[in-house]
Amino acid sequence: MNFQIKSFLEYQETYQKSVTNPEAFWAEMAENFVWRKKWDEVLNWNFKDPKIEWFSGAKLNITENCIDRHLADKGDQPAIIWEANDPQEHHRILTYKQLHQKVNLFANVLKNNGVKKGDRICIYMPMVPELAIAVLACARIGAIHSVVFGGFSAQSIADRIKDAQCEMVITADGGFRGAKDIPLKNVIDDALVQCPSVKTVIVLTRTRTPISMIKGRDKWWEDEIKKVETLGLIDCEPEIMDAEDKLFILYTSGSTGKPKGVVHTCAGYMVYAAYTFQNVFQYQPKDIYFCTADIGWITGHSYIIYGPLAQGATTLMFEGVPTYPDAGRFWDIVDKFKVNILYTAPTAIRSLMQSGLDYVKDKDLSSLKVLGSVGEPINEEAWNWYNENIGKGNCPIVDTWWQTETGGIMISPIAGVTKTKPCYATLPLPGIQIELVDEKGQVIEGNDVSGNLCIKFPWPGMIRTTYGDHERCLQTYFATYENKYFTGDGCLRDEDGYYRITGRVDDVINVSGHRIGTAEVENAINMFTDVVESAVVGYPHEIKGQGIYAYVILNDHTEDEELTRKDIAMTVSRIIGAIARPDKIQFVKGLPKTRSGKIMRRILRKIAEGDVSNLGDTSTLLDPSVVEQIKNEKL
Ligand code: 7RM
């Protein structure tokens, strides 16, 4: 594929071209793909509805681009290398030919079970190749996948299934993650009690955990494959999709209590994921590329599956966790497969950094050429450690800023092309027009300034709608500042014009790179019987980036505060999932509220951060004395 930028001068020229004439630029990039019919119009947009259409009139199937077109010259090259949770278990390799066969067969399983174009399918699976196969099989027949991360609770899954009215769930009996077995099918059974729309559940065998199979509803993956083989349903012609047909839904948290179903469509998402993958990581033929994310998050969608496969790359998928069986696991994998490009998260780097260099020292990391970081701001110490001990000082680090809603990387160095700087995502990729704005929406010009990060012009990978509620998409992203997409992040532009993301400016906490809405956690805490009210804020956490700090008012004086804390934490795990469990729970008699009843989170955030010297103006509080109690009893 020939859209790789090779020098900083070329980057500057390309960037200029991309903003002077975005349509010509993206049309040229789109020429690198297989289309059943070319577009009538490159871009049709307004941010008022919003209406975003890229390549309208074009027809394609993303799996034809991710699989079929590579068969002729890369059929025997590994498409997916899979490393199991347990290092004793043999790894698996799927060549492009094998991936093609498996995706086709499973696509036929879906069809044989009545799935049609436009149907929604919930996927709740461990990190095994069959997860990628299930995703691609949906895309092949035009079914809309909604992958739910394996750590989410039955209630969270049920909410997502109901919101999208999914007709099918694809899951596994269980999953292995570190020393734990995750009972995926049991969780699905609990969720489905609330979900009459689901008619079929396909269950992959992975852990052999005993499970119940409901007659007429639940079917084994392996049996279904045999059925279509017996019927001779081997190949599956790709469904021809319109450019703007929905490809997938992925739920993400915002500042309200209810996660939003971010919708991405076929053509624009494909072009953007592939373009950014190729440029940011500078992938070369035969490179082994390893992204440690879970496919349950956008990073896994765009940079384990769609981006790399669209470019005919070899993508390595890992089932386990960075610290199992020990903190050398990533480095063992790099050594074993001679990984060239490693893309991981600051939280993983910090946790491995804490385990010490013993786990790194005997590992051969000389294959590495490029390192990536994603999900949260990377602190200088972690950046330096990654650079020195993993990259040995000669691998560029690409600190990639982007979001579920952006579909792909937005601000990032291009490996080996853009001069890096610790903690800086550096410069916008071609096609990305950034603006920093102040509270009033005034654009902040010049360098050495900071403000709220907005994008003023569409790009192909951007969110199209929030599933089932277009108005919510408008209100969340396009209403804060007129005619701009608002990211929810704060950002500074330094004297060189480099960008540094400073973190969320809304009520979203970023825990280990996972977005969690404070309102969601509060709702879950409030479900516990003894809780009257709660307020949740983030605070700096050494490993997780941010931790969850909950202030809770209880009903009556409890005998055993420790036990109540555990019960509350358990309730949050049950309602959302373990990732949302508060790190600290402080019992308080009251919350700092304004006379109109609004909780002053700014004060609670300061106290949680341990910065009580300047709490700002507290005179507008209904009862300023609660602040004293909260301060004195801080955990
Ligand atoms: C890819 C992803 C998005 C939020 C985003 C930021 C934060 C992501 C960086 C970052 C600083 C980065 N999608 N974020 N990458 N902050 N530097 N390189 O994470 O939808 O799950 O989260 O994550 O706050 O708004 S996401």
XYZ file of C-alpha atoms and ligand atoms in Angstrom:
661
model
C 0.000 0.000 0.000
C 1.484 3.244 -1.070
C 0.261 5.990 1.203
C 3.091 5.862 3.701
C 4.625 9.234 4.553
C 8.406 8.979 4.562
C 9.808 12.287 5.778
C 8.809 15.248 7.902
C 8.765 17.450 4.835
C 6.388 15.010 3.188
C 4.227 15.074 6.319
C 4.041 18.857 6.177
C 3.179 18.859 2.491
C 0.612 16.096 2.917
C -0.949 17.899 5.869
C -1.215 21.105 3.857
C -2.826 19.278 0.964
C -5.236 17.464 3.285
C -6.601 20.671 4.782
C -6.601 22.718 1.600
C -8.578 20.106 -0.259
C -9.752 17.338 2.092
C -11.989 15.728 -0.497
C -9.252 15.324 -3.073
C -6.894 14.071 -0.396
C -9.207 11.370 0.991
C -10.368 10.351 -2.479
C -6.744 9.710 -3.382
C -6.203 7.637 -0.229
C -9.392 5.694 -0.912
C -7.984 4.571 -4.255
C -5.902 2.069 -2.283
C -8.929 -0.112 -1.527
C -11.188 -2.559 -3.309
C -14.556 -1.051 -4.227
C -17.472 -2.798 -5.890
C -18.532 0.654 -6.995
C -16.736 3.970 -6.547
C -18.326 6.905 -4.699
C -20.499 9.594 -6.261
C -19.470 12.159 -3.683
C -16.452 12.175 -1.353
C -17.971 14.157 1.499
C -21.337 15.500 2.434
C -21.597 17.059 5.863
C -22.909 19.468 8.421
C -22.273 19.502 12.171
C -25.746 20.909 12.873
C -27.690 17.627 12.552
C -24.974 16.238 12.493
C -24.840 14.620 9.067
C -21.611 12.970 8.053
C -21.316 10.981 4.824
C -18.042 9.850 3.323
C -17.765 8.192 -0.081
C -21.523 8.117 -0.514
C -22.756 5.995 -3.343
C -19.759 3.682 -3.041
C -20.228 -0.053 -2.546
C -17.835 -2.395 -0.798
C -17.343 -5.046 1.812
C -14.670 -4.415 4.434
C -13.794 -8.123 4.689
C -12.987 -8.211 1.000
C -10.424 -5.504 1.786
C -9.218 -7.185 4.984
C -9.016 -10.740 3.645
C -9.881 -11.618 0.039
C -7.650 -9.106 -1.671
C -4.572 -10.466 0.121
C -5.155 -14.092 -0.886
C -3.302 -13.903 -4.195
C 0.052 -12.697 -2.894
C -0.189 -13.198 0.882
C -2.415 -16.266 1.166
C 0.192 -18.202 3.132
C 1.386 -15.299 5.242
C 0.175 -15.213 8.857
C -2.775 -12.868 9.252
C -3.307 -13.590 12.943
C -0.792 -15.006 15.387
C -2.457 -15.969 18.622
C -0.693 -16.456 21.953
C -2.677 -18.198 24.707
C -3.038 -17.042 28.289
C -1.038 -20.032 29.480
C 2.501 -20.040 28.048
C 2.394 -23.872 28.022
C -0.482 -23.914 25.570
C 0.573 -23.949 21.945
C 0.180 -20.714 20.004
C -1.919 -20.666 16.831
C -1.272 -19.105 13.461
C -3.965 -18.334 10.917
C -2.737 -17.498 7.443
C -4.824 -15.218 5.270
C -6.113 -18.340 3.469
C -7.106 -19.993 6.733
C -8.682 -16.815 8.052
C -10.658 -16.583 4.820
C -11.957 -20.137 5.225
C -12.905 -19.668 8.858
C -14.614 -16.324 8.388
C -16.590 -17.703 5.438
C -17.693 -20.788 7.346
C -18.781 -18.824 10.373
C -20.522 -16.265 8.182
C -22.515 -19.199 6.820
C -23.295 -20.275 10.393
C -24.754 -16.832 11.028
C -26.817 -16.956 7.842
C -27.942 -20.487 8.613
C -29.267 -19.139 11.906
C -31.312 -16.503 10.153
C -29.005 -13.510 10.563
C -29.518 -10.863 7.878
C -27.869 -7.611 6.876
C -28.554 -4.922 9.479
C -29.215 -7.352 12.362
C -27.352 -6.549 15.572
C -25.158 -9.184 17.164
C -23.639 -8.937 20.613
C -20.204 -10.544 20.934
C -18.985 -11.372 24.462
C -15.878 -13.491 24.066
C -12.375 -14.066 25.380
C -9.356 -12.935 23.329
C -9.203 -15.986 21.048
C -8.982 -16.015 17.231
C -12.679 -16.937 17.083
C -13.467 -13.469 18.434
C -11.807 -11.882 15.399
C -13.500 -14.481 13.199
C -16.916 -13.657 14.690
C -16.372 -9.918 14.158
C -15.290 -10.414 10.543
C -18.096 -12.895 9.844
C -20.629 -10.272 10.945
C -18.993 -7.708 8.676
C -19.002 -10.203 5.807
C -22.793 -10.576 5.856
C -23.547 -6.997 6.868
C -24.648 -7.780 10.414
C -23.779 -5.016 12.890
C -21.496 -6.238 15.665
C -21.564 -4.888 19.186
C -18.576 -6.285 21.053
C -18.870 -6.099 24.835
C -15.653 -6.345 26.873
C -15.421 -9.618 28.846
C -15.098 -7.726 32.134
C -18.555 -6.180 32.005
C -21.326 -7.463 34.268
C -24.605 -9.140 33.291
C -26.455 -5.880 33.902
C -24.117 -3.889 31.632
C -24.461 -6.503 28.901
C -28.242 -6.523 29.245
C -28.344 -2.712 28.942
C -26.256 -2.864 25.763
C -28.243 -5.731 24.233
C -31.541 -3.965 24.932
C -30.328 -0.640 23.585
C -29.288 -2.223 20.279
C -32.093 -4.818 20.233
C -29.585 -7.576 19.404
C -31.057 -10.773 18.005
C -28.039 -12.961 18.676
C -25.208 -13.343 21.192
C -21.890 -14.990 20.405
C -19.975 -16.071 23.485
C -17.824 -18.860 24.950
C -18.260 -21.209 27.881
C -15.572 -19.198 29.644
C -12.300 -17.364 29.227
C -8.818 -17.501 30.751
C -7.350 -14.257 32.030
C -4.240 -14.633 34.124
C -4.917 -17.053 36.984
C -8.666 -16.560 36.637
C -11.412 -18.344 34.708
C -14.129 -15.947 33.591
C -17.574 -17.609 33.440
C -18.736 -15.836 30.289
C -21.725 -18.031 29.461
C -23.109 -17.849 33.009
C -22.929 -14.079 32.847
C -24.769 -14.132 29.509
C -27.469 -16.385 30.993
C -28.014 -13.832 33.764
C -28.116 -10.973 31.266
C -30.552 -12.667 28.893
C -33.274 -12.961 31.529
C -33.941 -9.318 30.612
C -33.433 -9.582 26.844
C -36.319 -11.094 24.863
C -34.848 -9.863 21.556
C -32.118 -12.523 21.669
C -33.268 -15.652 19.871
C -29.947 -17.490 19.503
C -26.740 -17.835 21.508
C -23.680 -19.380 19.886
C -21.207 -20.784 22.386
C -17.554 -21.494 21.636
C -15.784 -24.143 23.683
C -12.780 -22.646 25.433
C -12.501 -23.443 29.161
C -14.825 -26.486 29.372
C -16.438 -24.884 32.403
C -19.762 -26.654 33.074
C -22.565 -24.467 31.713
C -26.244 -24.825 30.965
C -27.373 -24.890 27.345
C -30.948 -23.719 26.891
C -32.864 -25.850 24.390
C -33.776 -24.023 21.197
C -31.722 -20.971 22.120
C -28.144 -22.071 22.784
C -25.972 -23.770 20.169
C -22.348 -24.867 20.223
C -20.056 -23.053 17.788
C -18.400 -26.343 16.788
C -21.723 -28.093 16.014
C -22.898 -25.166 13.929
C -19.679 -25.233 11.894
C -20.155 -28.964 11.223
C -23.719 -28.306 10.096
C -22.745 -25.781 7.427
C -19.846 -27.978 6.303
C -22.245 -30.886 5.866
C -24.560 -28.646 3.894
C -21.631 -27.713 1.688
C -21.877 -24.050 2.692
C -18.165 -23.327 2.509
C -17.692 -20.011 0.740
C -19.782 -17.003 1.612
C -20.067 -14.193 -0.883
C -19.532 -10.862 0.848
C -22.669 -8.768 1.265
C -22.282 -5.657 -0.857
C -22.594 -2.733 1.526
C -23.227 0.954 0.984
C -20.403 3.184 2.175
C -22.569 4.549 4.978
C -24.177 1.271 6.080
C -23.476 0.592 9.750
C -20.443 -1.598 10.408
C -20.493 -1.735 14.209
C -21.705 -0.275 17.477
C -19.339 0.112 20.409
C -20.608 1.368 23.751
C -18.636 3.977 25.610
C -19.113 6.007 28.777
C -19.769 9.714 28.903
C -20.771 12.146 31.575
C -24.303 10.785 31.914
C -25.355 7.533 33.580
C -26.025 5.650 30.360
C -23.292 4.431 27.968
C -23.700 5.516 24.358
C -23.636 3.209 21.351
C -21.050 4.850 19.100
C -21.803 3.937 15.476
C -19.151 3.532 12.779
C -19.926 2.886 9.126
C -18.187 0.797 6.472
C -16.169 2.902 4.058
C -14.907 5.901 6.027
C -13.933 3.799 9.032
C -12.042 1.337 6.844
C -10.081 4.031 5.006
C -9.245 5.863 8.224
C -8.245 2.819 10.326
C -6.023 1.507 7.531
C -4.475 4.880 6.645
C -3.574 5.708 10.243
C -2.261 2.199 10.965
C 0.058 2.309 7.987
C 1.381 5.778 8.683
C 1.668 5.979 12.452
C 3.410 2.608 12.863
C 5.212 2.606 9.499
C 4.354 -1.057 9.039
C 6.626 -2.839 6.537
C 5.830 -6.131 4.760
C 6.470 -9.159 7.018
C 6.634 -7.073 10.199
C 5.080 -8.684 13.271
C 2.762 -6.202 14.917
C 1.510 -6.697 18.493
C -1.254 -4.589 19.993
C -1.950 -5.593 23.592
C -5.448 -4.098 23.788
C -8.609 -6.150 24.180
C -10.925 -6.327 21.169
C -13.688 -5.213 23.545
C -12.312 -1.678 23.215
C -11.957 0.518 20.139
C -8.178 0.025 20.047
C -8.750 -3.675 19.455
C -11.315 -3.022 16.722
C -9.184 -0.551 14.773
C -5.653 -1.744 15.509
C -5.871 -5.493 16.097
C -8.468 -6.308 13.476
C -9.515 -3.814 10.828
C -6.487 -1.514 10.344
C -3.766 -4.194 10.218
C -5.795 -6.680 8.177
C -6.829 -4.038 5.665
C -3.105 -3.529 5.080
C -2.286 -7.227 4.829
C -0.276 -7.110 8.040
C 0.451 -9.855 10.561
C -1.373 -9.013 13.762
C -0.549 -10.717 17.046
C -3.367 -11.294 19.478
C -2.741 -12.181 23.128
C -5.344 -13.830 25.345
C -3.800 -13.064 28.716
C -2.601 -10.262 30.949
C 0.828 -8.541 31.198
C 1.654 -10.005 34.614
C 0.831 -13.683 34.158
C 2.580 -15.970 34.882
C 4.951 -13.098 35.649
C 5.707 -9.507 34.695
C 7.938 -10.660 31.841
C 5.088 -11.973 29.712
C 5.040 -9.175 27.103
C 8.800 -9.402 26.714
C 8.620 -13.196 26.319
C 6.082 -12.706 23.549
C 8.218 -10.054 21.820
C 11.200 -12.421 22.047
C 9.259 -15.531 20.935
C 7.685 -14.011 17.823
C 10.328 -11.361 17.079
C 7.772 -8.605 17.365
C 8.683 -5.455 15.418
C 5.946 -3.075 16.530
C 4.479 -3.024 20.042
C 1.399 -0.969 20.896
C 0.345 -0.889 24.555
C -1.071 1.312 27.326
C 0.615 3.536 29.935
C -1.065 1.614 32.752
C 0.619 -1.620 31.588
C 3.970 0.153 31.271
C 3.692 1.577 34.789
C 2.762 -1.755 36.280
C 5.634 -3.563 34.510
C 8.008 -0.767 35.442
C 7.142 -1.343 39.092
C 7.975 -5.035 38.813
C 11.567 -4.139 38.059
C 14.118 -4.849 35.366
C 14.699 -8.501 36.299
C 11.792 -9.378 34.044
C 13.318 -7.544 31.098
C 17.005 -8.283 31.346
C 17.338 -11.696 29.652
C 14.765 -11.056 26.942
C 15.845 -10.419 23.376
C 13.957 -7.283 22.380
C 16.191 -6.448 19.441
C 13.414 -7.075 16.891
C 11.507 -4.006 18.127
C 11.461 -0.986 15.810
C 8.467 1.058 16.931
C 6.679 1.433 20.283
C 3.185 2.818 20.746
C 1.134 4.127 23.636
C -2.620 4.688 23.869
C -5.533 5.209 26.214
C -4.418 7.898 28.640
C -1.710 10.476 29.110
C 1.678 8.807 29.507
C 3.707 10.322 32.322
C 7.347 11.220 31.765
C 8.740 8.488 34.012
C 6.838 5.759 32.173
C 7.780 7.267 28.793
C 11.462 7.249 29.722
C 11.347 3.734 31.101
C 9.627 2.456 27.941
C 12.125 4.301 25.779
C 15.256 3.179 27.626
C 14.468 -0.353 28.754
C 12.178 -1.604 26.016
C 13.166 0.493 23.004
C 16.835 0.614 24.125
C 16.835 4.228 23.058
C 16.372 3.500 19.370
C 12.646 2.911 18.855
C 10.453 5.939 18.266
C 7.524 6.065 20.710
C 4.236 7.010 19.124
C 1.954 8.479 21.798
C -1.361 8.181 19.983
C -4.319 10.292 21.056
C -7.777 9.295 19.857
C -11.185 8.094 21.039
C -13.880 5.507 20.416
C -15.720 8.274 18.593
C -12.825 9.174 16.288
C -12.472 5.614 14.931
C -8.724 5.940 14.589
C -5.622 7.832 15.715
C -5.923 11.634 15.460
C -2.878 13.221 17.079
C 0.335 11.233 17.046
C 3.899 11.181 15.851
C 4.499 9.260 12.647
C 7.163 6.726 13.634
C 10.619 7.823 12.571
C 9.187 10.885 10.830
C 7.929 13.170 13.600
C 10.407 14.155 16.283
C 8.977 12.829 19.565
C 8.800 14.556 22.938
C 7.870 12.782 26.201
C 4.182 13.193 27.164
C 3.306 14.811 23.838
C 1.031 13.293 21.227
C 2.814 15.861 19.018
C 0.966 16.776 15.792
C -2.341 16.064 14.066
C -2.338 13.436 11.329
C -3.217 14.539 7.794
C -6.881 15.447 7.505
C -7.259 16.382 11.181
C -8.031 20.035 11.816
C -7.639 20.894 15.470
C -8.864 23.859 17.433
C -8.374 24.771 21.080
C -11.233 26.807 22.501
C -11.897 28.563 25.790
C -14.989 28.170 27.986
C -16.901 30.651 25.862
C -16.089 28.866 22.648
C -13.545 31.435 21.473
C -10.802 29.863 19.411
C -7.399 30.193 21.048
C -4.743 31.026 18.497
C -0.980 30.923 18.782
C 1.413 28.714 20.689
C 2.053 28.097 24.371
C -1.686 28.050 25.128
C -4.220 25.569 26.441
C -7.930 24.951 26.061
C -10.595 22.446 25.210
C -9.779 20.181 22.306
C -12.120 20.403 19.313
C -12.015 19.239 15.695
C -13.441 21.623 13.158
C -13.693 19.508 10.018
C -14.893 15.935 9.397
C -12.532 13.002 8.910
C -13.548 9.614 7.462
C -13.361 7.653 10.747
C -15.568 9.915 12.814
C -18.694 8.853 14.732
C -21.878 8.960 12.646
C -24.519 8.694 15.347
C -25.247 7.236 18.761
C -27.331 4.158 18.176
C -31.063 4.740 18.432
C -30.700 8.336 19.607
C -29.259 10.750 17.070
C -30.177 13.765 19.196
C -27.868 12.487 21.908
C -24.979 12.427 19.429
C -25.710 16.040 18.565
C -25.988 17.126 22.206
C -22.900 15.262 23.391
C -20.417 16.133 20.678
C -21.654 18.982 18.513
C -23.702 21.261 20.776
C -21.088 22.506 23.269
C -19.298 24.546 20.604
C -21.031 25.601 17.452
C -19.866 23.858 14.332
C -17.162 21.818 16.070
C -16.749 18.285 17.354
C -15.892 18.535 21.064
C -13.672 15.754 22.405
C -14.171 16.235 26.143
C -10.403 16.522 26.594
C -8.251 19.409 27.730
C -5.112 20.060 25.738
C -2.134 22.357 25.505
C -0.167 23.531 22.498
C 3.421 24.296 23.394
C 5.883 26.768 21.910
C 6.683 24.323 19.064
C 3.018 23.845 18.207
C 3.108 20.332 19.715
C -0.028 19.011 21.429
C -0.203 17.507 24.884
C -3.456 16.015 26.109
C -4.030 16.906 29.742
C -7.055 14.691 30.453
C -10.825 14.835 30.528
C -12.569 18.079 31.341
C -15.955 16.390 31.830
C -17.227 13.915 34.432
C -15.395 10.973 32.944
C -12.621 9.112 34.763
C -9.910 7.277 32.855
C -9.000 4.188 34.883
C -6.204 2.157 33.301
C -7.175 3.587 29.925
C -10.839 2.666 30.395
C -13.441 5.385 30.329
C -15.847 5.355 33.226
C -18.589 7.911 33.817
C -18.829 9.182 37.401
C -22.626 9.199 37.089
C -22.626 5.502 36.156
C -20.605 4.596 39.239
C -22.813 6.772 41.449
C -25.943 5.085 40.098
C -24.442 1.680 40.898
C -23.375 2.714 44.419
C -26.811 4.169 45.093
C -28.383 0.790 44.382
C -26.892 -0.603 47.578
C -29.585 -0.653 50.294
C -27.848 1.434 52.940
C -26.727 4.214 50.605
C -28.549 7.547 50.615
C -26.378 9.444 48.190
C -22.920 9.382 46.654
C -20.480 11.459 44.648
C -17.634 9.974 42.627
C -14.466 11.677 41.383
C -11.107 10.616 39.968
C -7.783 11.013 41.777
C -4.190 10.384 40.664
C -3.271 6.702 40.951
C 0.273 5.451 40.506
C -0.557 2.497 38.253
C -4.054 3.116 36.928
C -3.493 6.762 36.006
C -6.699 7.646 37.784
C -8.415 5.829 40.614
C -12.064 6.038 41.652
C -12.806 7.919 44.870
C -16.361 7.650 46.204
C -17.926 9.833 48.885
C -20.933 8.027 50.312
C -23.722 9.013 52.692
C -25.171 6.021 54.513
C -28.649 5.563 55.877
C -27.854 4.712 59.446
C -24.767 4.427 61.457
C -23.255 1.106 60.371
C -21.512 -1.200 62.814
C -18.868 -2.397 60.439
C -17.651 0.176 57.947
C -15.156 -2.214 56.339
C -17.894 -4.718 55.555
C -20.134 -2.017 54.109
C -17.257 -0.851 51.910
C -16.873 -4.374 50.552
C -20.612 -4.648 49.945
C -20.654 -1.369 48.038
C -17.651 -2.420 45.947
C -19.369 -5.741 45.221
C -22.531 -3.925 44.168
C -20.571 -1.815 41.659
C -18.882 -4.961 40.292
C -22.268 -6.586 39.851
C -23.883 -3.591 38.217
C -21.059 -2.410 35.941
C -18.068 -4.718 36.236
C -14.878 -4.971 38.295
C -13.189 -2.138 36.353
C -15.576 0.379 37.925
C -14.999 -0.721 41.529
C -14.095 2.288 43.701
C -10.539 2.318 45.029
C -11.537 4.430 48.018
C -14.875 4.830 49.741
C -15.182 7.586 52.314
C -18.329 7.766 54.413
C -19.526 11.319 54.873
C -22.453 13.045 56.577
C -23.116 15.438 53.734
C -21.870 16.474 50.303
C -20.805 19.983 49.318
C -23.781 21.314 47.415
C -24.738 24.648 45.993
C -27.994 26.245 47.022
C -29.546 24.839 43.878
C -28.506 21.325 44.905
C -25.610 20.768 42.541
C -22.704 18.764 43.948
C -19.476 20.803 43.797
C -17.234 18.111 42.370
C -14.344 20.516 42.036
C -14.033 20.579 45.829
C -14.339 16.815 46.138
C -11.708 16.347 43.435
C -9.262 18.620 45.254
C -9.755 16.773 48.527
C -9.341 13.376 46.844
C -6.135 14.638 45.212
C -4.905 15.643 48.656
C -4.729 19.296 47.673
C -6.775 21.083 50.336
C -4.768 24.290 50.490
C -6.963 26.141 48.064
C -10.496 24.845 47.742
C -11.685 28.000 46.039
C -14.834 29.811 46.949
C -16.973 27.693 49.295
C -19.248 30.524 50.357
C -21.946 29.564 47.885
C -22.340 26.189 49.572
C -25.543 25.310 51.324
C -23.591 24.008 54.317
C -19.877 24.866 54.237
C -19.252 22.807 57.390
C -19.508 19.498 55.463
C -16.258 20.377 53.733
C -14.423 20.403 57.058
C -15.671 16.941 57.966
C -14.769 15.559 54.552
C -11.283 17.098 54.750
C -10.620 15.792 58.228
C -11.703 12.259 57.461
C -10.034 11.930 54.071
C -8.721 8.437 53.263
C -8.272 5.012 22.108
C -9.065 5.221 23.366
C -10.629 8.066 24.880
C -10.038 8.973 25.919
C -9.628 10.318 25.354
C -8.519 10.729 26.305
C -7.841 9.425 26.640
C -6.579 8.251 24.779
C -4.632 9.224 24.897
C -5.482 9.794 25.871
C -3.782 11.216 26.538
C -3.295 9.715 24.799
N -10.391 5.442 23.211
N -6.675 9.168 25.773
N -5.347 8.273 24.247
N -5.052 10.788 26.680
N -2.915 10.721 25.631
N -2.414 9.215 23.921
O -8.512 5.180 24.431
O -12.674 6.127 23.875
O -11.548 4.476 25.221
O -10.873 6.764 25.391
O -8.827 8.416 26.431
O -9.061 11.284 27.462
O -10.722 11.202 25.338
S -11.433 5.657 24.440
